Short mmCIF file of C-alpha atoms in Angstrom, two decimals:
data_model
loop_
_atom_site.label_atom_id
_atom_site.label_comp_id
_atom_site.label_asym_id
_atom_site.label_seq_id
_atom_site.Cartn_x
_atom_site.Cartn_y
_atom_site.Cartn_z
CA MET I 1 228.06 -47.33 -43.34
CA LYS I 2 224.34 -46.78 -43.90
CA ASN I 3 222.76 -48.30 -46.95
CA PRO I 4 220.84 -45.43 -48.67
CA LYS I 5 218.43 -47.94 -50.17
CA LEU I 6 217.20 -48.95 -46.70
CA GLN I 7 214.94 -46.05 -45.66
CA TYR I 8 211.83 -47.71 -44.28
CA LEU I 9 211.03 -50.57 -41.93
CA THR I 10 209.64 -52.60 -44.81
CA ASP I 11 213.06 -52.44 -46.47
CA TYR I 12 214.31 -54.58 -43.58
CA SER I 13 211.14 -56.53 -42.78
CA PRO I 14 208.46 -56.68 -45.53
CA SER I 15 205.95 -58.23 -43.11
CA ASP I 16 205.96 -55.03 -41.05
CA ALA I 17 204.34 -52.93 -43.77
CA PRO I 18 201.58 -51.74 -41.36
CA TRP I 19 204.22 -49.75 -39.46
CA ASP I 20 205.13 -47.71 -42.53
CA ALA I 21 201.48 -47.30 -43.57
CA HIS I 22 200.35 -45.95 -40.20
CA ARG I 23 203.45 -43.81 -39.82
CA SER I 24 202.72 -42.17 -43.18
CA VAL I 25 199.15 -41.33 -42.16
CA SER I 26 200.43 -40.06 -38.81
CA ASP I 27 202.67 -37.61 -40.66
CA ASP I 28 199.62 -36.28 -42.51
CA VAL I 29 197.55 -35.87 -39.34
CA GLY I 30 200.47 -34.30 -37.49
CA GLY I 31 200.86 -31.80 -40.31
CA ILE I 32 197.24 -30.73 -39.85
CA TYR I 33 197.81 -30.21 -36.11
CA LEU I 34 200.80 -28.00 -36.89
CA LEU I 35 198.57 -25.64 -38.86
CA ALA I 36 196.74 -24.55 -35.69
CA ALA I 37 198.76 -22.76 -32.99
CA GLU I 38 196.77 -24.29 -30.12
CA TYR I 39 197.51 -27.82 -31.39
CA GLU I 40 201.14 -27.42 -32.44
CA ARG I 41 202.32 -29.41 -29.43
CA TYR I 42 200.34 -32.42 -30.65
CA GLY I 43 201.89 -32.15 -34.10
CA ALA I 44 205.36 -31.98 -32.56
CA ARG I 45 204.71 -35.08 -30.44
CA MET I 46 203.35 -37.00 -33.40
CA ALA I 47 206.38 -36.06 -35.50
CA SER I 48 208.58 -38.15 -33.20
CA CYS I 49 206.07 -40.93 -32.54
CA GLY I 50 207.66 -44.29 -33.27
CA GLY I 51 210.71 -42.54 -34.68
CA LEU I 52 213.01 -45.04 -33.01
CA LEU I 53 211.99 -48.69 -32.95
CA ARG I 54 214.22 -51.36 -31.46
CA PHE I 55 213.48 -54.86 -32.70
CA GLY I 56 214.90 -58.21 -31.71
CA TRP I 57 214.66 -61.67 -33.20
CA SER I 58 212.08 -63.96 -31.64
CA THR I 59 211.15 -67.57 -32.35
CA LEU I 60 207.50 -68.61 -32.26
CA LYS I 61 207.04 -71.71 -30.11
CA GLU I 62 204.12 -72.97 -32.20
CA THR I 63 205.83 -72.93 -35.59
CA GLY I 64 209.54 -72.43 -34.91
CA GLU I 65 209.45 -69.40 -37.21
CA THR I 66 211.92 -66.62 -36.44
CA ARG I 67 210.72 -63.06 -36.88
CA LEU I 68 211.40 -59.53 -35.69
CA ARG I 69 209.51 -58.44 -32.56
CA LEU I 70 209.29 -54.93 -31.13
CA ARG I 71 211.42 -54.57 -28.00
CA GLU I 72 211.47 -50.85 -27.33
CA ALA I 73 209.76 -47.76 -28.75
CA HIS I 74 208.56 -44.28 -27.89
CA PHE I 75 204.94 -43.42 -28.69
CA CYS I 76 203.37 -39.96 -28.49
CA ARG I 77 200.00 -41.10 -27.06
CA VAL I 78 198.16 -38.28 -28.82
CA ARG I 79 194.48 -39.28 -28.90
CA HIS I 80 194.14 -39.22 -32.69
CA CYS I 81 197.61 -40.41 -33.69
CA PRO I 82 197.09 -43.22 -36.26
CA VAL I 83 200.14 -45.12 -34.99
CA CYS I 84 198.96 -45.00 -31.37
CA GLN I 85 195.38 -45.87 -32.35
CA TRP I 86 196.66 -48.91 -34.24
CA ARG I 87 198.82 -49.99 -31.30
CA ARG I 88 195.87 -49.50 -28.94
CA SER I 89 193.74 -51.70 -31.17
CA LEU I 90 196.40 -54.45 -31.06
CA MET I 91 196.60 -54.13 -27.27
CA TRP I 92 192.85 -54.63 -26.82
CA GLN I 93 192.88 -57.56 -29.21
CA ALA I 94 195.67 -59.21 -27.22
CA ARG I 95 193.84 -58.67 -23.93
CA PHE I 96 190.65 -60.16 -25.30
CA TYR I 97 192.46 -63.13 -26.83
CA GLN I 98 194.01 -63.91 -23.44
CA SER I 99 190.55 -64.02 -21.86
CA LEU I 100 188.90 -65.90 -24.72
CA PRO I 101 189.65 -69.52 -23.65
CA ARG I 102 188.06 -68.89 -20.25
CA ILE I 103 185.04 -67.13 -21.78
CA VAL I 104 184.43 -70.07 -24.13
CA ALA I 105 184.85 -72.55 -21.26
CA ASP I 106 182.51 -70.65 -18.93
CA TYR I 107 179.85 -70.01 -21.60
CA PRO I 108 180.02 -72.99 -24.00
CA ASP I 109 176.51 -72.41 -25.40
CA ALA I 110 176.88 -68.69 -26.01
CA ARG I 111 176.39 -67.22 -29.48
CA TRP I 112 177.81 -64.04 -30.94
CA MET I 113 176.21 -61.18 -32.85
CA PHE I 114 177.40 -58.10 -34.72
CA LEU I 115 175.33 -54.97 -34.13
CA THR I 116 176.16 -51.83 -36.11
CA LEU I 117 174.38 -48.64 -35.02
CA THR I 118 174.44 -45.54 -37.20
CA VAL I 119 173.07 -42.01 -37.33
CA ARG I 120 172.56 -39.50 -40.10
CA ASN I 121 175.68 -37.74 -41.29
CA CYS I 122 176.58 -34.56 -39.48
CA ALA I 123 178.89 -31.61 -40.10
CA ILE I 124 182.45 -32.07 -38.85
CA GLY I 125 181.91 -29.25 -36.36
CA GLU I 126 178.96 -31.14 -34.84
CA LEU I 127 180.77 -34.48 -34.56
CA GLY I 128 181.70 -34.15 -30.87
CA GLU I 129 178.12 -33.37 -29.87
CA MET I 130 176.80 -36.22 -32.01
CA LEU I 131 179.18 -38.74 -30.42
CA ASN I 132 178.04 -37.59 -26.98
CA ARG I 133 174.42 -38.17 -28.02
CA MET I 134 175.26 -41.61 -29.39
CA ASN I 135 177.07 -42.63 -26.20
CA ALA I 136 174.12 -41.46 -24.10
CA ALA I 137 171.75 -43.38 -26.38
CA PHE I 138 173.75 -46.58 -25.99
CA GLN I 139 173.62 -46.19 -22.20
CA ARG I 140 169.84 -45.94 -22.43
CA MET I 141 169.63 -48.96 -24.72
CA LYS I 142 171.61 -51.13 -22.28
CA VAL I 143 168.75 -51.07 -19.78
CA ARG I 144 165.98 -51.82 -22.27
CA LYS I 145 164.22 -55.17 -21.93
CA GLU I 146 165.43 -56.47 -25.30
CA PHE I 147 169.08 -55.80 -24.45
CA LEU I 148 169.12 -57.24 -20.93
CA PRO I 149 169.76 -60.89 -21.99
CA VAL I 150 173.06 -59.83 -23.62
CA GLN I 151 175.85 -61.45 -21.60
CA GLY I 152 178.66 -59.14 -22.65
CA TRP I 153 179.89 -56.95 -25.47
CA ILE I 154 182.72 -54.91 -26.91
CA ARG I 155 182.01 -51.70 -28.77
CA THR I 156 184.13 -49.46 -30.97
CA THR I 157 183.47 -46.20 -32.79
CA GLU I 158 184.23 -45.53 -36.44
CA VAL I 159 183.84 -42.21 -38.23
CA THR I 160 183.94 -42.24 -42.01
CA ARG I 161 183.71 -39.33 -44.43
CA GLY I 162 180.71 -38.78 -46.67
CA SER I 163 181.00 -37.76 -50.32
CA ASP I 164 180.00 -34.23 -49.31
CA GLY I 165 182.66 -34.01 -46.61
CA SER I 166 180.26 -34.69 -43.74
CA ALA I 167 181.04 -37.10 -40.90
CA HIS I 168 179.38 -40.50 -40.57
CA PRO I 169 179.86 -41.81 -37.01
CA HIS I 170 178.70 -45.31 -36.12
CA PHE I 171 179.18 -48.00 -33.48
CA HIS I 172 180.48 -51.52 -34.15
CA THR I 173 179.36 -53.87 -31.39
CA LEU I 174 180.16 -57.55 -30.89
CA MET I 175 177.75 -59.11 -28.40
CA MET I 176 177.83 -62.45 -26.60
CA VAL I 177 174.24 -63.62 -26.30
CA PRO I 178 172.26 -66.70 -25.23
CA PRO I 179 170.97 -68.91 -28.08
CA SER I 180 167.42 -67.71 -27.35
CA MET I 181 168.28 -64.27 -28.75
CA LEU I 182 168.81 -65.82 -32.18
CA SER I 183 165.94 -68.27 -32.37
CA GLY I 184 163.78 -68.25 -29.27
CA ASP I 185 161.79 -66.17 -26.84
CA GLY I 186 164.51 -63.54 -26.70
CA TYR I 187 164.73 -63.05 -30.47
CA VAL I 188 164.71 -59.39 -31.49
CA LYS I 189 163.67 -58.59 -35.05
CA HIS I 190 165.66 -56.15 -37.13
CA ALA I 191 162.73 -53.72 -37.17
CA ARG I 192 162.71 -53.71 -33.38
CA TRP I 193 166.45 -52.96 -33.20
CA VAL I 194 165.84 -49.97 -35.48
CA GLU I 195 162.97 -48.84 -33.28
CA LEU I 196 165.01 -49.27 -30.11
CA TRP I 197 167.95 -47.29 -31.44
CA ARG I 198 165.63 -44.53 -32.71
CA GLU I 199 163.94 -44.25 -29.31
CA CYS I 200 167.24 -44.22 -27.43
CA LEU I 201 168.71 -41.63 -29.81
CA ARG I 202 165.53 -39.58 -29.41
CA VAL I 203 165.30 -38.80 -33.12
CA SER I 204 162.30 -38.73 -35.47
CA TYR I 205 163.86 -40.76 -38.32
CA ASN I 206 164.70 -44.47 -38.57
CA PRO I 207 168.49 -44.82 -38.28
CA ASN I 208 170.27 -47.58 -40.18
CA VAL I 209 170.98 -50.63 -38.04
CA ASP I 210 172.75 -53.79 -39.18
CA VAL I 211 172.45 -56.91 -37.05
CA ARG I 212 173.78 -60.34 -37.95
CA ALA I 213 174.82 -63.52 -36.19
CA VAL I 214 178.36 -64.85 -36.25
CA LYS I 215 177.79 -68.19 -37.92
CA PRO I 216 179.28 -71.17 -36.05
CA ARG I 217 181.48 -73.59 -37.93
CA LYS I 218 182.11 -77.28 -37.52
CA PRO I 219 185.41 -78.27 -35.88
CA LYS I 220 188.11 -79.49 -38.21
CA ASP I 221 189.51 -83.00 -37.87
CA GLY I 222 191.19 -83.29 -34.48
CA GLU I 223 189.90 -79.89 -33.36
CA SER I 224 187.68 -79.53 -30.30
CA LEU I 225 184.44 -77.55 -30.39
CA ALA I 226 185.90 -75.10 -27.86
CA CYS I 227 188.92 -74.44 -30.08
CA ALA I 228 186.72 -73.98 -33.14
CA THR I 229 184.54 -71.50 -31.25
CA ALA I 230 187.54 -69.60 -29.91
CA GLU I 231 189.02 -69.29 -33.40
CA LEU I 232 185.69 -68.09 -34.76
CA VAL I 233 185.38 -65.44 -32.07
CA ARG I 234 188.98 -64.32 -32.60
CA GLY I 235 188.07 -63.34 -36.15
CA ALA I 236 184.96 -61.49 -34.97
CA VAL I 237 186.96 -59.65 -32.31
CA ALA I 238 189.62 -58.61 -34.83
CA GLU I 239 186.92 -57.29 -37.15
CA THR I 240 185.36 -55.23 -34.33
CA LEU I 241 188.47 -53.93 -32.60
CA LYS I 242 190.19 -52.78 -35.78
CA TYR I 243 188.02 -49.67 -35.43
CA SER I 244 189.06 -48.93 -31.84
CA THR I 245 190.42 -45.48 -31.07
#
């Protein structure tokens, strides 16, 4: 017999609260799709997204802790489904984490930087065009002299809502760079990053740009420098990829 008090995943597993949170937002977005005839099919797909989740018990080798792990599920794969976006973010994090030990080993002296690139708010109806312009601008910036020393990067897009209902799209970029880009011949001042982004966007105003280094930390007792670096970068990657869509 079903227990009527157990309605949500968190009733069974409190640590899986993100499932319920994203599923709730997905219901809201799906409801909006259902209001437009041409998008009803997306709303219908989202209504059943993650409706059936099969979990199994799994023991973590590192700690011996036993917890529920997802074994089987059906996802709608609608581009703007909050559940699928969240799962996609976790997938990219996992892929990067798998590659991280080799990256740290191959580039032991590399440093890491956050670069956030913004534009002026635009109307919701102009968002698609603005994102196209931003993507084209980033492609132009990649071949500029100041950007060429960058050894690799990951970039995500976030769109927030202004107080007046306008859209505020911006890029979050995590870059792996040589030490010289932070304190050497390759150092790029904040004012120059603003100028570069303005030129690549082909706008007449100075867009907001935030650039900051990921500060290294000393290894803990018994911890190697490579492990300390990998753990540091893991946090930076999680911060960047949480915006992935």
